[in-house]
């Protein structure tokens, strides 16, 4: 396996009775990168993550991590933040973190030092003696994040890491993730928040019905679609967008409107129509399609703007 590969999934198949949850899936996740594992509900993402974690074993195919086949000891080299919190809610925050750090092989002294550093970094030190159940959902999510990273794993799996976090704390977690990446940690990110994927991920794999339908470097994927989307802000009647030979679809976001162009259409035709109707254009930008649109198109087979 290539030396720059952190996780290599080859031809993996997983069945549950008559259900084929993962169907001949292959992934190569580059070391030191942020990799997005995407897909609709029920696509096979969680099953794939559990096989990488060795919670489940593939029926067919193989998985290697850091150049070696998965073993029971591989789990100690992975940090995992599950979508559903796995904390002991009746334990105190510092106690549960020390317990989980010990399970990953840290001695009491080192575990205490690292836990205290993380509690301070995430502004939870004043809650260290409180029971987990007394914390807000956002604070519990930060505790769960500490549990995932406290043993400094080279591979970090984050399943919906921003759940329950306000914008400020989501920004703190995002900055920590990018700092860990800079230090060489490989991050596998599974989320439905496409804007986070678009800003953070180097590569992605979109799976649907257990199969890969799109994978590769995110920048290259977006370039392959070309600049076929107009992002605009305007004042006036939207009738100027009623041009079926030019406009394939329209998506309104309040102040901002995104317009998907028909193949080979000239975006200037939209501007001409706006001027003819007396519509004021405050913003007009030709861009690559947002990842959200690519996701919907690949999963549903319907072009969407």
Short mmCIF file of C-alpha atoms in Angstrom, two decimals:
data_model
loop_
_atom_site.label_atom_id
_atom_site.label_comp_id
_atom_site.label_asym_id
_atom_site.label_seq_id
_atom_site.Cartn_x
_atom_site.Cartn_y
_atom_site.Cartn_z
CA UNK A 1 0.00 0.00 0.00
CA UNK A 2 1.16 3.53 -0.73
CA UNK A 3 3.03 5.07 2.20
CA UNK A 4 0.86 8.19 2.20
CA UNK A 5 -2.33 6.19 2.74
CA UNK A 6 -3.85 6.15 6.22
CA UNK A 7 -6.88 3.94 5.51
CA UNK A 8 -7.35 1.61 2.57
CA UNK A 9 -10.74 -0.05 2.04
CA UNK A 10 -10.76 -2.61 -0.78
CA UNK A 11 -13.85 -4.29 -2.22
CA UNK A 12 -15.73 -4.37 1.08
CA UNK A 13 -19.13 -6.04 1.25
CA UNK A 14 -21.40 -6.20 4.29
CA UNK A 15 -24.79 -7.89 4.45
CA UNK A 16 -27.47 -8.00 7.12
CA UNK A 17 -29.71 -10.94 6.24
CA UNK A 18 -31.16 -9.97 2.85
CA UNK A 19 -29.99 -6.35 3.02
CA UNK A 20 -26.77 -5.46 1.20
CA UNK A 21 -25.63 -2.54 3.35
CA UNK A 22 -22.22 -2.01 1.70
CA UNK A 23 -21.62 -3.24 -1.82
CA UNK A 24 -18.04 -3.61 -3.11
CA UNK A 25 -16.86 -0.33 -1.61
CA UNK A 26 -13.27 0.84 -2.04
CA UNK A 27 -11.72 3.94 -0.45
CA UNK A 28 -8.21 5.30 -0.21
CA UNK A 29 -7.83 7.95 2.46
CA UNK A 30 -4.65 9.99 2.28
CA UNK A 31 -2.66 10.42 5.48
CA UNK A 32 -2.91 13.86 7.03
CA UNK A 33 -6.04 14.81 5.11
CA UNK A 34 -9.67 15.55 5.92
CA UNK A 35 -11.83 13.00 4.12
CA UNK A 36 -15.60 13.40 3.81
CA UNK A 37 -17.73 10.25 3.86
CA UNK A 38 -21.11 11.40 2.60
CA UNK A 39 -24.45 9.94 1.71
CA UNK A 40 -28.17 10.05 2.48
CA UNK A 41 -29.68 8.30 5.48
CA UNK A 42 -29.35 4.54 5.13
CA UNK A 43 -26.62 4.74 2.49
CA UNK A 44 -24.15 2.61 4.45
CA UNK A 45 -21.97 5.32 6.01
CA UNK A 46 -22.31 4.16 9.61
CA UNK A 47 -21.75 0.52 8.64
CA UNK A 48 -18.58 1.55 6.77
CA UNK A 49 -17.30 3.52 9.75
CA UNK A 50 -18.01 0.62 12.11
CA UNK A 51 -16.02 -1.70 9.88
CA UNK A 52 -13.07 0.72 9.87
CA UNK A 53 -13.39 0.78 13.67
CA UNK A 54 -13.53 -3.04 13.65
CA UNK A 55 -16.82 -2.99 15.53
CA UNK A 56 -18.03 -5.00 12.55
CA UNK A 57 -16.08 -7.28 10.24
CA UNK A 58 -16.63 -7.22 6.45
CA UNK A 59 -18.19 -10.28 4.83
CA UNK A 60 -15.83 -9.77 1.92
CA UNK A 61 -12.95 -7.44 1.09
CA UNK A 62 -10.24 -5.98 3.31
CA UNK A 63 -9.43 -2.89 5.34
CA UNK A 64 -5.94 -1.69 6.22
CA UNK A 65 -4.98 1.17 8.50
CA UNK A 66 -1.56 2.78 8.54
CA UNK A 67 -0.23 0.01 6.31
CA UNK A 68 -1.48 -2.96 8.34
CA UNK A 69 -4.61 -5.11 8.44
CA UNK A 70 -7.03 -4.20 11.21
CA UNK A 71 -6.60 -5.97 14.54
CA UNK A 72 -8.07 -5.45 18.00
CA UNK A 73 -5.15 -3.16 18.85
CA UNK A 74 -5.98 -0.96 15.84
CA UNK A 75 -8.82 0.58 17.84
CA UNK A 76 -6.33 2.24 20.16
CA UNK A 77 -4.97 4.19 17.18
CA UNK A 78 -8.37 5.55 16.24
CA UNK A 79 -10.37 8.31 17.88
CA UNK A 80 -14.13 8.07 17.41
CA UNK A 81 -16.85 10.60 18.00
CA UNK A 82 -20.16 8.81 17.36
CA UNK A 83 -23.30 10.57 16.18
CA UNK A 84 -25.10 9.23 19.26
CA UNK A 85 -23.26 10.23 22.41
CA UNK A 86 -21.61 7.40 24.29
CA UNK A 87 -20.86 9.04 27.63
CA UNK A 88 -21.71 7.73 31.08
CA UNK A 89 -24.11 10.50 32.02
CA UNK A 90 -24.12 9.82 35.78
CA UNK A 91 -20.33 10.16 36.02
CA UNK A 92 -18.60 13.49 36.53
CA UNK A 93 -17.02 15.07 33.46
CA UNK A 94 -13.38 14.73 34.50
CA UNK A 95 -13.94 11.23 35.87
CA UNK A 96 -15.49 9.91 32.67
CA UNK A 97 -12.70 11.42 30.57
CA UNK A 98 -10.03 9.89 32.80
CA UNK A 99 -11.78 6.53 32.57
CA UNK A 100 -11.99 6.66 28.76
CA UNK A 101 -8.38 7.83 28.48
CA UNK A 102 -7.32 4.87 30.62
CA UNK A 103 -9.11 2.50 28.25
CA UNK A 104 -6.88 3.89 25.49
CA UNK A 105 -3.73 3.02 27.46
CA UNK A 106 -2.85 6.30 29.19
CA UNK A 107 -1.55 6.09 32.74
CA UNK A 108 -3.31 8.11 35.45
CA UNK A 109 -0.79 10.94 35.52
CA UNK A 110 -0.63 11.47 31.77
CA UNK A 111 -4.38 11.08 31.42
CA UNK A 112 -4.98 13.72 34.09
CA UNK A 113 -2.58 16.16 32.45
CA UNK A 114 -4.13 15.78 29.01
CA UNK A 115 -7.72 15.86 30.24
CA UNK A 116 -7.09 19.07 32.18
CA UNK A 117 -5.46 20.68 29.13
CA UNK A 118 -8.44 19.83 26.94
CA UNK A 119 -11.00 20.92 29.52
CA UNK A 120 -9.31 24.30 29.67
CA UNK A 121 -8.95 24.57 25.89
CA UNK A 122 -12.66 23.89 25.38
CA UNK A 123 -13.67 26.08 28.33
CA UNK A 124 -15.12 23.20 30.33
CA UNK A 125 -12.77 23.26 33.32
CA UNK A 126 -15.44 24.89 35.53
CA UNK A 127 -17.72 21.94 34.71
CA UNK A 128 -15.15 19.23 35.47
CA UNK A 129 -16.80 18.20 38.75
CA UNK A 130 -20.36 18.23 37.36
CA UNK A 131 -22.16 15.14 36.15
CA UNK A 132 -22.38 14.78 32.39
CA UNK A 133 -26.17 14.74 32.58
CA UNK A 134 -26.11 18.29 34.01
CA UNK A 135 -24.41 19.70 30.92
CA UNK A 136 -26.11 21.17 27.87
CA UNK A 137 -26.10 19.16 24.64
CA UNK A 138 -23.38 21.39 23.24
CA UNK A 139 -21.15 20.93 26.27
CA UNK A 140 -21.71 17.18 26.19
CA UNK A 141 -20.62 17.21 22.55
CA UNK A 142 -17.39 18.95 23.54
CA UNK A 143 -16.79 16.34 26.24
CA UNK A 144 -17.35 13.61 23.64
CA UNK A 145 -14.85 15.33 21.35
CA UNK A 146 -12.22 15.37 24.10
CA UNK A 147 -12.78 11.65 24.64
CA UNK A 148 -12.08 11.09 20.92
CA UNK A 149 -8.80 13.02 20.81
CA UNK A 150 -7.28 12.74 24.29
CA UNK A 151 -5.07 9.75 23.36
CA UNK A 152 -3.71 11.58 20.27
CA UNK A 153 -4.85 9.04 17.68
CA UNK A 154 -3.32 9.21 14.18
CA UNK A 155 -6.77 8.53 12.69
CA UNK A 156 -9.84 10.41 13.90
CA UNK A 157 -13.40 9.49 12.87
CA UNK A 158 -15.99 12.20 13.49
CA UNK A 159 -19.66 11.41 12.88
CA UNK A 160 -21.68 14.66 12.85
CA UNK A 161 -19.18 16.47 15.13
CA UNK A 162 -21.03 19.80 15.09
CA UNK A 163 -24.33 18.44 16.46
CA UNK A 164 -25.67 20.61 19.26
CA UNK A 165 -22.95 23.25 18.92
CA UNK A 166 -23.66 26.95 18.52
CA UNK A 167 -21.68 28.85 15.83
CA UNK A 168 -18.97 29.92 18.28
CA UNK A 169 -18.28 26.41 19.60
CA UNK A 170 -18.64 24.91 16.12
CA UNK A 171 -15.90 27.31 15.05
CA UNK A 172 -13.69 26.21 17.97
CA UNK A 173 -14.07 22.53 17.05
CA UNK A 174 -13.43 23.32 13.38
CA UNK A 175 -10.20 25.15 14.26
CA UNK A 176 -9.04 22.24 16.44
CA UNK A 177 -9.77 19.79 13.63
CA UNK A 178 -7.69 21.82 11.19
CA UNK A 179 -4.90 22.13 13.76
CA UNK A 180 -4.88 18.34 14.22
CA UNK A 181 -4.77 17.92 10.44
CA UNK A 182 -1.82 20.30 10.27
CA UNK A 183 -0.02 18.09 12.79
CA UNK A 184 -0.59 14.99 10.67
CA UNK A 185 -3.84 13.52 11.98
CA UNK A 186 -6.06 11.90 9.37
CA UNK A 187 -9.69 12.93 9.85
CA UNK A 188 -12.68 11.05 8.45
CA UNK A 189 -15.69 13.35 8.61
CA UNK A 190 -19.25 12.13 8.18
CA UNK A 191 -21.87 14.86 8.15
CA UNK A 192 -24.94 16.12 6.34
CA UNK A 193 -23.71 19.71 6.59
CA UNK A 194 -22.37 20.21 3.09
CA UNK A 195 -21.03 23.69 3.82
CA UNK A 196 -18.67 22.21 6.42
CA UNK A 197 -17.50 19.54 3.99
CA UNK A 198 -16.95 22.12 1.28
CA UNK A 199 -14.79 24.27 3.52
CA UNK A 200 -12.78 21.54 5.23
CA UNK A 201 -12.44 18.37 3.17
CA UNK A 202 -9.59 17.56 0.80
CA UNK A 203 -11.35 14.53 -0.69
CA UNK A 204 -14.78 12.95 -0.47
CA UNK A 205 -16.66 9.77 -1.21
CA UNK A 206 -20.39 9.93 -1.74
CA UNK A 207 -22.11 6.61 -1.25
CA UNK A 208 -25.69 5.69 -2.04
CA UNK A 209 -27.35 2.32 -1.45
CA UNK A 210 -24.02 0.94 -0.26
CA UNK A 211 -22.07 1.89 -3.37
CA UNK A 212 -19.70 4.72 -4.22
CA UNK A 213 -21.30 7.10 -6.71
CA UNK A 214 -18.69 9.87 -6.55
CA UNK A 215 -15.20 10.02 -5.09
CA UNK A 216 -11.97 11.95 -5.47
CA UNK A 217 -10.43 15.30 -4.61
CA UNK A 218 -13.19 17.78 -3.85
CA UNK A 219 -11.65 20.62 -5.86
CA UNK A 220 -11.31 18.41 -8.93
CA UNK A 221 -14.89 17.16 -8.60
CA UNK A 222 -16.24 20.70 -8.48
CA UNK A 223 -14.06 21.79 -11.41
CA UNK A 224 -15.44 18.93 -13.47
CA UNK A 225 -18.89 20.48 -13.27
CA UNK A 226 -17.63 23.84 -14.53
CA UNK A 227 -18.96 27.24 -13.53
CA UNK A 228 -22.58 26.49 -14.29
CA UNK A 229 -24.25 28.29 -11.39
CA UNK A 230 -25.08 31.98 -10.99
CA UNK A 231 -25.20 33.24 -7.41
CA UNK A 232 -27.05 36.52 -7.29
CA UNK A 233 -28.86 39.12 -5.19
CA UNK A 234 -31.49 41.31 -6.78
CA UNK A 235 -34.38 43.66 -6.08
CA UNK A 236 -37.55 43.30 -8.11
CA UNK A 237 -39.79 40.73 -9.70
CA UNK A 238 -38.30 37.25 -10.29
CA UNK A 239 -40.01 36.90 -13.66
CA UNK A 240 -36.75 37.63 -15.49
CA UNK A 241 -35.60 34.13 -14.47
CA UNK A 242 -38.40 32.53 -16.48
CA UNK A 243 -36.09 31.56 -19.37
CA UNK A 244 -36.31 27.80 -19.98
CA UNK A 245 -33.62 27.92 -22.66
CA UNK A 246 -31.16 29.50 -20.21
CA UNK A 247 -32.27 28.60 -16.67
CA UNK A 248 -32.41 24.92 -15.70
CA UNK A 249 -33.43 25.44 -12.06
CA UNK A 250 -33.68 28.15 -9.43
CA UNK A 251 -33.12 27.89 -5.69
CA UNK A 252 -34.02 30.82 -3.44
CA UNK A 253 -32.26 31.36 -0.09
CA UNK A 254 -33.95 34.57 0.97
CA UNK A 255 -31.48 37.31 0.10
CA UNK A 256 -29.42 35.07 -2.20
CA UNK A 257 -30.64 33.16 -5.24
CA UNK A 258 -28.74 30.40 -7.04
CA UNK A 259 -29.52 29.72 -10.69
CA UNK A 260 -28.37 26.56 -12.46
CA UNK A 261 -27.71 27.23 -16.15
CA UNK A 262 -28.73 24.97 -18.99
CA UNK A 263 -25.83 23.37 -20.90
CA UNK A 264 -24.00 25.94 -23.06
CA UNK A 265 -26.27 28.74 -21.87
CA UNK A 266 -24.92 32.30 -21.64
CA UNK A 267 -25.33 33.79 -18.17
CA UNK A 268 -25.45 37.28 -19.72
CA UNK A 269 -28.94 36.50 -20.98
CA UNK A 270 -30.09 36.60 -17.35
CA UNK A 271 -28.60 40.06 -16.91
CA UNK A 272 -30.21 41.31 -20.12
CA UNK A 273 -33.62 40.08 -19.01
CA UNK A 274 -33.18 41.70 -15.59
CA UNK A 275 -32.32 45.08 -17.14
CA UNK A 276 -35.25 44.84 -19.53
CA UNK A 277 -37.64 44.36 -16.58
CA UNK A 278 -36.06 47.08 -14.45
CA UNK A 279 -34.67 44.64 -11.88
CA UNK A 280 -31.75 45.93 -9.82
CA UNK A 281 -28.82 43.45 -9.61
CA UNK A 282 -26.72 43.86 -6.46
CA UNK A 283 -24.64 40.71 -6.90
CA UNK A 284 -23.99 38.50 -9.92
CA UNK A 285 -21.35 35.78 -9.69
CA UNK A 286 -20.69 32.78 -11.93
CA UNK A 287 -19.48 29.90 -9.71
CA UNK A 288 -18.97 26.16 -9.60
CA UNK A 289 -22.04 24.34 -8.25
CA UNK A 290 -22.22 24.01 -4.46
CA UNK A 291 -21.57 20.55 -3.09
CA UNK A 292 -25.13 20.39 -1.84
CA UNK A 293 -26.38 20.50 -5.45
CA UNK A 294 -23.93 17.82 -6.56
CA UNK A 295 -25.04 15.65 -3.63
CA UNK A 296 -28.71 15.96 -4.54
CA UNK A 297 -28.07 15.34 -8.23
CA UNK A 298 -26.00 12.22 -7.60
CA UNK A 299 -28.36 10.76 -5.02
CA UNK A 300 -31.69 11.60 -6.67
CA UNK A 301 -30.61 11.81 -10.29
CA UNK A 302 -32.31 15.20 -10.52
CA UNK A 303 -30.41 18.38 -11.35
CA UNK A 304 -30.96 20.93 -8.63
CA UNK A 305 -29.88 24.52 -8.19
#
